[in-house]
Short mmCIF file of N, CA and C in Angstrom, two decimals:
data_model
loop_
_atom_site.label_atom_id
_atom_site.label_comp_id
_atom_site.label_asym_id
_atom_site.label_seq_id
_atom_site.Cartn_x
_atom_site.Cartn_y
_atom_site.Cartn_z
N UNK A 45 55.92 53.47 -40.83
CA UNK A 45 54.63 52.82 -40.91
C UNK A 45 53.79 53.15 -39.69
N UNK A 46 52.50 53.22 -39.88
CA UNK A 46 51.55 53.48 -38.81
C UNK A 46 50.87 52.17 -38.41
N UNK A 47 50.34 52.16 -37.17
CA UNK A 47 49.64 50.97 -36.68
C UNK A 47 48.26 51.40 -36.21
N UNK A 48 47.24 50.69 -36.65
CA UNK A 48 45.86 50.94 -36.25
C UNK A 48 45.17 49.62 -35.97
N UNK A 49 44.67 49.46 -34.74
CA UNK A 49 43.98 48.23 -34.35
C UNK A 49 42.68 48.61 -33.64
N UNK A 50 41.56 48.21 -34.20
CA UNK A 50 40.26 48.48 -33.60
C UNK A 50 39.33 49.17 -34.59
N UNK A 51 38.04 49.08 -34.34
CA UNK A 51 37.03 49.68 -35.21
C UNK A 51 37.30 51.17 -35.38
N UNK A 52 37.47 51.62 -36.61
CA UNK A 52 37.72 53.02 -36.97
C UNK A 52 39.02 53.60 -36.41
N UNK A 53 39.89 52.81 -35.86
CA UNK A 53 41.18 53.30 -35.38
C UNK A 53 42.00 53.76 -36.58
N UNK A 54 42.64 54.93 -36.47
CA UNK A 54 43.48 55.44 -37.55
C UNK A 54 42.76 55.51 -38.88
N UNK A 55 41.49 55.79 -38.87
CA UNK A 55 40.63 55.72 -40.05
C UNK A 55 40.99 56.72 -41.15
N UNK A 56 41.31 57.96 -40.79
CA UNK A 56 41.52 58.99 -41.80
C UNK A 56 42.75 59.83 -41.47
N UNK A 57 43.68 59.90 -42.39
CA UNK A 57 44.89 60.72 -42.25
C UNK A 57 45.76 60.34 -41.05
N UNK A 58 46.07 59.06 -40.92
CA UNK A 58 46.99 58.61 -39.87
C UNK A 58 48.41 58.68 -40.42
N UNK A 59 49.28 59.42 -39.76
CA UNK A 59 50.63 59.66 -40.26
C UNK A 59 51.62 58.58 -39.84
N UNK A 60 52.76 58.62 -40.51
CA UNK A 60 53.84 57.67 -40.27
C UNK A 60 54.29 57.70 -38.81
N UNK A 61 54.50 56.52 -38.28
CA UNK A 61 55.01 56.39 -36.92
C UNK A 61 53.97 56.50 -35.83
N UNK A 62 52.73 56.72 -36.20
CA UNK A 62 51.69 56.84 -35.18
C UNK A 62 51.07 55.48 -34.88
N UNK A 63 50.50 55.40 -33.65
CA UNK A 63 49.90 54.15 -33.18
C UNK A 63 48.51 54.46 -32.63
N UNK A 64 47.51 53.72 -33.07
CA UNK A 64 46.14 53.86 -32.58
C UNK A 64 45.59 52.49 -32.26
N UNK A 65 45.26 52.26 -30.99
CA UNK A 65 44.75 50.97 -30.56
C UNK A 65 43.48 51.19 -29.75
N UNK A 66 42.36 50.69 -30.25
CA UNK A 66 41.08 50.82 -29.58
C UNK A 66 40.05 51.41 -30.53
N UNK A 67 38.80 51.12 -30.29
CA UNK A 67 37.73 51.63 -31.16
C UNK A 67 37.77 53.15 -31.19
N UNK A 68 37.90 53.72 -32.38
CA UNK A 68 37.90 55.17 -32.55
C UNK A 68 39.19 55.85 -32.14
N UNK A 69 40.19 55.12 -31.75
CA UNK A 69 41.48 55.72 -31.35
C UNK A 69 42.16 56.31 -32.58
N UNK A 70 42.69 57.53 -32.46
CA UNK A 70 43.39 58.15 -33.58
C UNK A 70 42.58 58.16 -34.85
N UNK A 71 41.29 58.26 -34.73
CA UNK A 71 40.38 58.09 -35.87
C UNK A 71 40.59 59.09 -37.00
N UNK A 72 40.76 60.37 -36.67
CA UNK A 72 40.87 61.38 -37.71
C UNK A 72 42.06 62.30 -37.46
N UNK A 73 42.94 62.40 -38.42
CA UNK A 73 44.10 63.31 -38.38
C UNK A 73 45.02 63.08 -37.19
N UNK A 74 45.55 61.87 -37.10
CA UNK A 74 46.56 61.55 -36.09
C UNK A 74 47.92 61.78 -36.73
N UNK A 75 48.69 62.72 -36.21
CA UNK A 75 49.96 63.08 -36.83
C UNK A 75 51.10 62.15 -36.40
N UNK A 76 52.27 62.38 -36.97
CA UNK A 76 53.42 61.49 -36.79
C UNK A 76 53.83 61.27 -35.36
N UNK A 77 54.16 60.03 -35.07
CA UNK A 77 54.68 59.60 -33.78
C UNK A 77 53.73 59.84 -32.62
N UNK A 78 52.45 60.01 -32.91
CA UNK A 78 51.44 60.13 -31.86
C UNK A 78 51.02 58.73 -31.43
N UNK A 79 50.60 58.61 -30.17
CA UNK A 79 50.17 57.32 -29.64
C UNK A 79 48.80 57.50 -28.98
N UNK A 80 47.85 56.68 -29.36
CA UNK A 80 46.51 56.70 -28.78
C UNK A 80 46.10 55.28 -28.45
N UNK A 81 45.87 55.02 -27.16
CA UNK A 81 45.49 53.68 -26.73
C UNK A 81 44.26 53.78 -25.84
N UNK A 82 43.16 53.22 -26.29
CA UNK A 82 41.92 53.25 -25.53
C UNK A 82 40.78 53.70 -26.41
N UNK A 83 39.56 53.41 -26.01
CA UNK A 83 38.40 53.79 -26.79
C UNK A 83 38.37 55.31 -26.94
N UNK A 84 38.33 55.79 -28.17
CA UNK A 84 38.29 57.21 -28.55
C UNK A 84 39.51 58.01 -28.07
N UNK A 85 40.56 57.38 -27.66
CA UNK A 85 41.78 58.10 -27.28
C UNK A 85 42.35 58.78 -28.51
N UNK A 86 42.76 60.05 -28.38
CA UNK A 86 43.33 60.78 -29.51
C UNK A 86 42.47 60.74 -30.75
N UNK A 87 41.18 60.73 -30.57
CA UNK A 87 40.25 60.49 -31.68
C UNK A 87 40.34 61.50 -32.82
N UNK A 88 40.43 62.79 -32.51
CA UNK A 88 40.39 63.81 -33.56
C UNK A 88 41.51 64.82 -33.37
N UNK A 89 42.30 65.03 -34.40
CA UNK A 89 43.37 66.04 -34.40
C UNK A 89 44.40 65.85 -33.28
N UNK A 90 44.99 64.69 -33.23
CA UNK A 90 46.08 64.44 -32.27
C UNK A 90 47.38 64.83 -32.95
N UNK A 91 48.09 65.79 -32.38
CA UNK A 91 49.29 66.35 -33.02
C UNK A 91 50.52 65.47 -32.82
N UNK A 92 51.57 65.83 -33.51
CA UNK A 92 52.82 65.10 -33.49
C UNK A 92 53.33 64.88 -32.07
N UNK A 93 53.64 63.63 -31.77
CA UNK A 93 54.21 63.29 -30.47
C UNK A 93 53.24 63.28 -29.33
N UNK A 94 51.97 63.49 -29.59
CA UNK A 94 50.96 63.44 -28.53
C UNK A 94 50.79 62.03 -28.03
N UNK A 95 50.51 61.89 -26.73
CA UNK A 95 50.29 60.57 -26.14
C UNK A 95 48.98 60.61 -25.37
N UNK A 96 48.07 59.72 -25.71
CA UNK A 96 46.77 59.62 -25.04
C UNK A 96 46.52 58.16 -24.70
N UNK A 97 46.44 57.87 -23.41
CA UNK A 97 46.23 56.50 -22.95
C UNK A 97 45.08 56.48 -21.97
N UNK A 98 44.02 55.78 -22.33
CA UNK A 98 42.83 55.68 -21.48
C UNK A 98 41.60 56.05 -22.28
N UNK A 99 40.46 55.55 -21.86
CA UNK A 99 39.22 55.84 -22.58
C UNK A 99 38.97 57.34 -22.62
N UNK A 100 38.76 57.88 -23.81
CA UNK A 100 38.49 59.30 -24.06
C UNK A 100 39.64 60.22 -23.65
N UNK A 101 40.82 59.72 -23.47
CA UNK A 101 41.99 60.57 -23.19
C UNK A 101 42.39 61.30 -24.46
N UNK A 102 42.68 62.59 -24.36
CA UNK A 102 43.11 63.36 -25.53
C UNK A 102 42.17 63.23 -26.71
N UNK A 103 40.89 63.15 -26.45
CA UNK A 103 39.90 62.88 -27.50
C UNK A 103 39.94 63.88 -28.65
N UNK A 104 40.02 65.18 -28.34
CA UNK A 104 40.02 66.14 -29.44
C UNK A 104 41.03 67.26 -29.24
N UNK A 105 41.74 67.57 -30.31
CA UNK A 105 42.69 68.69 -30.36
C UNK A 105 43.78 68.62 -29.29
N UNK A 106 44.44 67.49 -29.22
CA UNK A 106 45.61 67.34 -28.34
C UNK A 106 46.83 67.82 -29.11
N UNK A 107 47.50 68.84 -28.59
CA UNK A 107 48.63 69.44 -29.31
C UNK A 107 49.93 68.66 -29.11
N UNK A 108 50.94 69.04 -29.86
CA UNK A 108 52.20 68.32 -29.91
C UNK A 108 52.87 68.14 -28.56
N UNK A 109 53.33 66.94 -28.31
CA UNK A 109 54.08 66.63 -27.10
C UNK A 109 53.24 66.55 -25.84
N UNK A 110 51.94 66.70 -25.95
CA UNK A 110 51.06 66.61 -24.78
C UNK A 110 50.92 65.15 -24.36
N UNK A 111 50.71 64.94 -23.06
CA UNK A 111 50.56 63.59 -22.52
C UNK A 111 49.28 63.56 -21.67
N UNK A 112 48.41 62.62 -21.98
CA UNK A 112 47.17 62.42 -21.21
C UNK A 112 47.04 60.95 -20.87
N UNK A 113 47.02 60.64 -19.57
CA UNK A 113 46.93 59.25 -19.14
C UNK A 113 45.82 59.15 -18.10
N UNK A 114 44.77 58.42 -18.43
CA UNK A 114 43.65 58.23 -17.52
C UNK A 114 42.34 58.47 -18.26
N UNK A 115 41.27 57.93 -17.74
CA UNK A 115 39.95 58.12 -18.34
C UNK A 115 39.63 59.61 -18.38
N UNK A 116 39.32 60.14 -19.55
CA UNK A 116 38.96 61.53 -19.79
C UNK A 116 40.10 62.53 -19.51
N UNK A 117 41.31 62.07 -19.34
CA UNK A 117 42.45 62.97 -19.12
C UNK A 117 42.72 63.75 -20.41
N UNK A 118 42.96 65.06 -20.27
CA UNK A 118 43.27 65.88 -21.45
C UNK A 118 42.27 65.72 -22.56
N UNK A 119 41.02 65.55 -22.23
CA UNK A 119 40.01 65.18 -23.22
C UNK A 119 39.84 66.19 -24.35
N UNK A 120 39.83 67.47 -24.05
CA UNK A 120 39.53 68.45 -25.08
C UNK A 120 40.43 69.67 -24.99
N UNK A 121 41.15 69.96 -26.06
CA UNK A 121 41.96 71.17 -26.12
C UNK A 121 43.18 71.16 -25.21
N UNK A 122 43.90 70.06 -25.17
CA UNK A 122 45.11 69.98 -24.34
C UNK A 122 46.28 70.63 -25.07
N UNK A 123 46.93 71.60 -24.44
CA UNK A 123 47.99 72.37 -25.06
C UNK A 123 49.30 71.60 -25.22
N UNK A 124 50.16 72.14 -26.04
CA UNK A 124 51.45 71.53 -26.32
C UNK A 124 52.30 71.35 -25.07
N UNK A 125 52.84 70.17 -24.90
CA UNK A 125 53.71 69.88 -23.78
C UNK A 125 53.00 69.76 -22.45
N UNK A 126 51.68 69.85 -22.44
CA UNK A 126 50.93 69.71 -21.18
C UNK A 126 50.92 68.25 -20.75
N UNK A 127 50.78 68.04 -19.43
CA UNK A 127 50.75 66.69 -18.88
C UNK A 127 49.52 66.55 -17.98
N UNK A 128 48.73 65.53 -18.22
CA UNK A 128 47.55 65.24 -17.40
C UNK A 128 47.55 63.76 -17.07
N UNK A 129 47.65 63.44 -15.78
CA UNK A 129 47.68 62.05 -15.34
C UNK A 129 46.65 61.86 -14.25
N UNK A 130 45.65 61.04 -14.51
CA UNK A 130 44.59 60.77 -13.55
C UNK A 130 43.24 60.95 -14.23
N UNK A 131 42.24 60.30 -13.70
CA UNK A 131 40.91 60.41 -14.26
C UNK A 131 40.45 61.87 -14.27
N UNK A 132 40.03 62.38 -15.38
CA UNK A 132 39.58 63.75 -15.65
C UNK A 132 40.64 64.82 -15.39
N UNK A 133 41.88 64.46 -15.22
CA UNK A 133 42.95 65.46 -15.05
C UNK A 133 43.10 66.24 -16.35
N UNK A 134 43.22 67.58 -16.25
CA UNK A 134 43.39 68.41 -17.44
C UNK A 134 42.32 68.18 -18.48
N UNK A 135 41.12 67.89 -18.06
CA UNK A 135 40.06 67.44 -18.97
C UNK A 135 39.72 68.45 -20.07
N UNK A 136 39.54 69.70 -19.72
CA UNK A 136 39.08 70.69 -20.71
C UNK A 136 39.97 71.93 -20.69
N UNK A 137 40.49 72.30 -21.83
CA UNK A 137 41.27 73.53 -22.00
C UNK A 137 42.48 73.61 -21.08
N UNK A 138 43.30 72.59 -21.07
CA UNK A 138 44.56 72.62 -20.32
C UNK A 138 45.60 73.27 -21.23
N UNK A 139 46.17 74.38 -20.79
CA UNK A 139 47.09 75.16 -21.63
C UNK A 139 48.47 74.53 -21.72
N UNK A 140 49.28 75.05 -22.62
CA UNK A 140 50.62 74.52 -22.85
C UNK A 140 51.48 74.60 -21.59
N UNK A 141 52.24 73.55 -21.38
CA UNK A 141 53.17 73.48 -20.26
C UNK A 141 52.53 73.24 -18.92
N UNK A 142 51.23 73.13 -18.85
CA UNK A 142 50.54 72.88 -17.58
C UNK A 142 50.72 71.42 -17.17
N UNK A 143 50.70 71.19 -15.85
CA UNK A 143 50.84 69.84 -15.31
C UNK A 143 49.71 69.58 -14.32
N UNK A 144 49.00 68.49 -14.51
CA UNK A 144 47.91 68.09 -13.61
C UNK A 144 48.07 66.61 -13.30
N UNK A 145 48.28 66.30 -12.02
CA UNK A 145 48.46 64.91 -11.60
C UNK A 145 47.52 64.62 -10.45
N UNK A 146 46.60 63.69 -10.66
CA UNK A 146 45.63 63.32 -9.64
C UNK A 146 44.24 63.38 -10.23
N UNK A 147 43.34 62.57 -9.71
CA UNK A 147 41.98 62.57 -10.24
C UNK A 147 41.37 63.96 -10.11
N UNK A 148 40.90 64.51 -11.22
CA UNK A 148 40.27 65.82 -11.25
C UNK A 148 41.21 67.00 -11.18
N UNK A 149 42.50 66.77 -11.09
CA UNK A 149 43.46 67.88 -11.02
C UNK A 149 43.42 68.68 -12.32
N UNK A 150 43.45 70.02 -12.20
CA UNK A 150 43.45 70.87 -13.39
C UNK A 150 42.33 70.55 -14.35
N UNK A 151 41.18 70.17 -13.83
CA UNK A 151 40.06 69.66 -14.63
C UNK A 151 39.57 70.62 -15.71
N UNK A 152 39.35 71.88 -15.39
CA UNK A 152 38.79 72.83 -16.35
C UNK A 152 39.57 74.15 -16.32
N UNK A 153 40.07 74.57 -17.47
CA UNK A 153 40.67 75.90 -17.59
C UNK A 153 41.99 76.07 -16.87
N UNK A 154 42.84 75.06 -16.89
CA UNK A 154 44.16 75.20 -16.28
C UNK A 154 45.06 75.96 -17.24
N UNK A 155 45.60 77.09 -16.79
CA UNK A 155 46.36 77.97 -17.67
C UNK A 155 47.83 77.55 -17.83
N UNK A 156 48.52 78.28 -18.68
CA UNK A 156 49.90 77.98 -19.06
C UNK A 156 50.82 77.84 -17.85
N UNK A 157 51.59 76.76 -17.86
CA UNK A 157 52.62 76.46 -16.86
C UNK A 157 52.11 76.32 -15.43
N UNK A 158 50.82 76.18 -15.24
CA UNK A 158 50.27 75.94 -13.90
C UNK A 158 50.56 74.50 -13.50
N UNK A 159 50.66 74.26 -12.19
CA UNK A 159 50.93 72.92 -11.68
C UNK A 159 49.88 72.57 -10.62
N UNK A 160 49.23 71.44 -10.79
CA UNK A 160 48.23 70.96 -9.83
C UNK A 160 48.51 69.50 -9.54
N UNK A 161 48.81 69.19 -8.28
CA UNK A 161 49.12 67.81 -7.90
C UNK A 161 48.28 67.45 -6.68
N UNK A 162 47.41 66.45 -6.84
CA UNK A 162 46.55 66.00 -5.76
C UNK A 162 45.12 65.90 -6.24
N UNK A 163 44.30 65.18 -5.52
CA UNK A 163 42.91 65.00 -5.87
C UNK A 163 42.21 66.36 -5.95
N UNK A 164 41.70 66.69 -7.12
CA UNK A 164 41.00 67.93 -7.42
C UNK A 164 41.81 69.20 -7.12
N UNK A 165 43.11 69.10 -7.12
CA UNK A 165 43.95 70.29 -6.98
C UNK A 165 43.80 71.12 -8.25
N UNK A 166 43.69 72.44 -8.12
CA UNK A 166 43.54 73.29 -9.30
C UNK A 166 42.36 72.89 -10.16
N UNK A 167 41.31 72.42 -9.54
CA UNK A 167 40.17 71.83 -10.24
C UNK A 167 39.57 72.73 -11.31
N UNK A 168 39.31 73.99 -10.99
CA UNK A 168 38.64 74.89 -11.93
C UNK A 168 39.34 76.24 -11.98
N UNK A 169 39.69 76.68 -13.17
CA UNK A 169 40.26 78.01 -13.42
C UNK A 169 41.54 78.30 -12.63
N UNK A 170 42.52 77.44 -12.77
CA UNK A 170 43.82 77.68 -12.16
C UNK A 170 44.61 78.57 -13.11
N UNK A 171 45.03 79.73 -12.66
CA UNK A 171 45.66 80.72 -13.54
C UNK A 171 47.13 80.39 -13.83
N UNK A 172 47.69 81.15 -14.73
CA UNK A 172 49.05 80.96 -15.23
C UNK A 172 50.07 80.94 -14.09
N UNK A 173 50.99 79.98 -14.16
CA UNK A 173 52.12 79.83 -13.24
C UNK A 173 51.71 79.59 -11.79
N UNK A 174 50.46 79.27 -11.52
CA UNK A 174 50.02 78.96 -10.15
C UNK A 174 50.45 77.54 -9.80
N UNK A 175 50.62 77.30 -8.50
CA UNK A 175 51.02 75.98 -8.02
C UNK A 175 50.06 75.55 -6.91
N UNK A 176 49.49 74.37 -7.05
CA UNK A 176 48.59 73.82 -6.04
C UNK A 176 48.98 72.37 -5.80
N UNK A 177 49.40 72.07 -4.57
CA UNK A 177 49.81 70.72 -4.23
C UNK A 177 49.09 70.29 -2.96
N UNK A 178 48.28 69.26 -3.07
CA UNK A 178 47.49 68.74 -1.95
C UNK A 178 46.05 68.54 -2.40
N UNK A 179 45.33 67.65 -1.76
CA UNK A 179 43.95 67.42 -2.13
C UNK A 179 43.16 68.71 -2.02
N UNK A 180 42.47 69.09 -3.08
CA UNK A 180 41.64 70.30 -3.19
C UNK A 180 42.41 71.60 -3.01
N UNK A 181 43.72 71.57 -3.07
CA UNK A 181 44.51 72.80 -2.99
C UNK A 181 44.23 73.64 -4.23
N UNK A 182 44.04 74.95 -4.04
CA UNK A 182 43.79 75.85 -5.16
C UNK A 182 42.69 75.36 -6.07
N UNK A 183 41.67 74.74 -5.50
CA UNK A 183 40.70 74.04 -6.33
C UNK A 183 39.78 74.93 -7.17
N UNK A 184 39.49 76.15 -6.73
CA UNK A 184 38.60 77.02 -7.51
C UNK A 184 39.18 78.43 -7.62
N UNK A 185 39.39 78.89 -8.84
CA UNK A 185 39.83 80.26 -9.12
C UNK A 185 41.14 80.64 -8.41
N UNK A 186 42.17 79.85 -8.61
CA UNK A 186 43.48 80.19 -8.05
C UNK A 186 44.16 81.20 -8.97
N UNK A 187 44.61 82.31 -8.39
CA UNK A 187 45.18 83.40 -9.18
C UNK A 187 46.58 83.13 -9.73
N UNK A 188 46.99 83.99 -10.63
CA UNK A 188 48.30 83.88 -11.27
C UNK A 188 49.41 83.95 -10.23
N UNK A 189 50.39 83.06 -10.36
CA UNK A 189 51.57 83.00 -9.49
C UNK A 189 51.23 82.70 -8.03
N UNK A 190 50.02 82.29 -7.74
CA UNK A 190 49.65 81.92 -6.37
C UNK A 190 50.21 80.54 -6.05
N UNK A 191 50.45 80.30 -4.76
CA UNK A 191 50.99 79.02 -4.31
C UNK A 191 50.12 78.50 -3.17
N UNK A 192 49.66 77.27 -3.29
CA UNK A 192 48.86 76.63 -2.26
C UNK A 192 49.44 75.24 -2.00
N UNK A 193 49.95 75.03 -0.80
CA UNK A 193 50.56 73.75 -0.43
C UNK A 193 49.87 73.19 0.80
N UNK A 194 49.19 72.08 0.65
CA UNK A 194 48.49 71.44 1.77
C UNK A 194 47.05 71.18 1.38
N UNK A 195 46.45 70.19 2.03
CA UNK A 195 45.07 69.86 1.72
C UNK A 195 44.17 71.07 1.93
N UNK A 196 43.40 71.42 0.89
CA UNK A 196 42.45 72.54 0.87
C UNK A 196 43.10 73.91 1.08
N UNK A 197 44.40 74.00 0.95
CA UNK A 197 45.07 75.31 1.04
C UNK A 197 44.65 76.13 -0.17
N UNK A 198 44.33 77.41 0.06
CA UNK A 198 43.93 78.29 -1.04
C UNK A 198 42.82 77.69 -1.88
N UNK A 199 41.92 76.97 -1.26
CA UNK A 199 40.92 76.19 -1.98
C UNK A 199 39.96 77.01 -2.84
N UNK A 200 39.60 78.20 -2.39
CA UNK A 200 38.62 78.97 -3.14
C UNK A 200 39.02 80.44 -3.24
N UNK A 201 39.15 80.92 -4.46
CA UNK A 201 39.44 82.33 -4.74
C UNK A 201 40.74 82.84 -4.11
N UNK A 202 41.81 82.10 -4.30
CA UNK A 202 43.13 82.57 -3.86
C UNK A 202 43.64 83.53 -4.92
N UNK A 203 43.94 84.76 -4.52
CA UNK A 203 44.28 85.79 -5.49
C UNK A 203 45.74 85.73 -5.95
N UNK A 204 46.06 86.53 -6.95
CA UNK A 204 47.39 86.60 -7.56
C UNK A 204 48.47 86.80 -6.50
N UNK A 205 49.54 86.04 -6.61
CA UNK A 205 50.73 86.11 -5.75
C UNK A 205 50.52 85.71 -4.30
N UNK A 206 49.35 85.25 -3.93
CA UNK A 206 49.10 84.81 -2.55
C UNK A 206 49.80 83.47 -2.30
N UNK A 207 50.17 83.25 -1.04
CA UNK A 207 50.85 82.01 -0.65
C UNK A 207 50.14 81.42 0.56
N UNK A 208 49.77 80.15 0.47
CA UNK A 208 49.12 79.45 1.58
C UNK A 208 49.82 78.11 1.77
N UNK A 209 50.34 77.90 2.99
CA UNK A 209 51.06 76.65 3.27
C UNK A 209 50.46 76.02 4.52
N UNK A 210 49.98 74.80 4.39
CA UNK A 210 49.38 74.06 5.50
C UNK A 210 47.94 73.72 5.19
N UNK A 211 47.44 72.66 5.81
CA UNK A 211 46.06 72.24 5.58
C UNK A 211 45.11 73.39 5.92
N UNK A 212 44.21 73.69 5.01
CA UNK A 212 43.19 74.73 5.14
C UNK A 212 43.76 76.15 5.22
N UNK A 213 45.03 76.34 5.02
CA UNK A 213 45.62 77.70 5.05
C UNK A 213 45.05 78.51 3.90
N UNK A 214 44.65 79.74 4.18
CA UNK A 214 44.11 80.64 3.14
C UNK A 214 42.99 79.99 2.36
N UNK A 215 42.19 79.21 3.02
CA UNK A 215 41.19 78.38 2.34
C UNK A 215 40.21 79.15 1.46
N UNK A 216 39.73 80.28 1.92
CA UNK A 216 38.72 81.02 1.15
C UNK A 216 39.07 82.50 1.05
N UNK A 217 39.06 83.02 -0.17
CA UNK A 217 39.26 84.45 -0.44
C UNK A 217 40.57 85.00 0.10
N UNK A 218 41.66 84.32 -0.12
CA UNK A 218 42.97 84.81 0.32
C UNK A 218 43.49 85.82 -0.70
N UNK A 219 43.88 87.00 -0.20
CA UNK A 219 44.36 88.03 -1.13
C UNK A 219 45.82 88.37 -0.91
#
């Protein structure tokens, strides 16, 4: 059995075992065992096992096993098995297996298996398998397999395979 509580919650094609709580939560095509809690959480095309908690979390096209917790977390196009925790974490186009923890972490274009932990870590265009840990670490255009550890480490244009450890290490254009 499915559960829907709130205006338009679970309105169309809500599958067995899914839960939608809040206005517009799980509104259209919420698949089995998906959970959407909050206004417009998991609103459209929430896949099997997806979890969206918070206003506008996982709003559209959240794939299977993805987790979005926080206002606007994983809002649009969150990939399978991706994790976004924090306000606007993994907000747009977070790829499968990516992890974003912290407000604004992995906000836009976080690629497959990338990891961003900290306020605005991996904020924009964090490439595949990159790691950014620390406030604003790898925040803009972090390259594939790059590693940035520390506040503002590798903050802007850190290239593929570059490593920056320490506050402000490799902050701009590290190759």
